[in-house]
Every structure is written in C-alpha cells, then in structure tokens.
XYZ file of C-alpha atoms in Angstrom:
59
model
C 147.829 162.430 -223.770
C 148.936 162.137 -227.388
C 145.361 162.521 -228.687
C 145.198 166.082 -227.363
C 148.746 166.894 -228.470
C 148.072 165.819 -232.068
C 144.456 167.056 -232.101
C 142.936 163.598 -232.588
C 139.275 162.927 -231.832
C 139.831 159.256 -230.997
C 142.682 156.881 -230.244
C 144.080 155.392 -233.481
C 145.913 152.555 -231.688
C 144.055 149.736 -229.961
C 144.200 145.979 -229.414
C 141.759 145.286 -232.245
C 142.721 146.797 -235.596
C 140.399 149.335 -237.172
C 140.409 149.137 -240.994
C 139.698 152.881 -241.164
C 143.337 153.455 -240.235
C 144.854 151.002 -242.710
C 147.185 152.500 -245.273
C 147.293 150.119 -248.229
C 150.867 150.493 -249.392
C 152.075 148.589 -252.448
C 153.341 145.784 -250.188
C 149.971 145.555 -248.431
C 148.187 145.453 -251.790
C 150.532 142.722 -253.017
C 150.002 140.702 -249.842
C 146.232 141.033 -250.117
C 146.343 139.990 -253.776
C 148.372 136.890 -252.868
C 145.895 135.991 -250.113
C 142.924 136.405 -252.444
C 144.644 134.341 -255.135
C 145.499 131.560 -252.683
C 141.946 131.420 -251.366
C 140.422 131.458 -254.852
C 142.610 128.527 -255.942
C 141.535 126.369 -252.967
C 145.145 125.291 -252.656
C 145.158 124.663 -248.941
C 147.304 126.413 -246.363
C 148.196 130.107 -246.713
C 150.536 131.856 -244.273
C 151.011 135.603 -243.966
C 154.012 136.695 -241.894
C 155.460 140.039 -240.868
C 156.693 142.171 -238.002
C 154.412 143.325 -235.208
C 152.209 146.221 -236.283
C 152.578 145.767 -240.039
C 148.874 145.165 -240.756
C 148.655 141.365 -240.985
C 145.504 141.106 -238.879
C 143.777 143.915 -240.741
C 144.468 142.296 -244.105
C-alpha cells in the first residue's frame, strides 16, 4: 500500500476532503478571497469551478 511505501500514518486521500491536507496556493487564496467578497456583498449567486481534485469542496 502507498501509505507504507511513503511512510504515512494515515491515508491522505478520501471521499470527504480533510482541510489538514489543503495547500493554500496563491490561486486557492484568490478563490477564497473572491468567495468571501461575494458572500459579504450579499450579491446572490456565486459559482466556483475547477478540475476534479483542485480543492473546490475544501474551500
């Protein structure tokens, strides 16, 4: 199993995202800032899109 090969204590990949494994890149930070701004302005609908596994659910 890859956990033994890489010396991991737990599986980092699962169906539900774990925020402990989120790497906030500049793009993630920008996306989060846009979401927070949109929510704070009460402007209505906000849509976040991206490829599978890019951190949308965790944000």
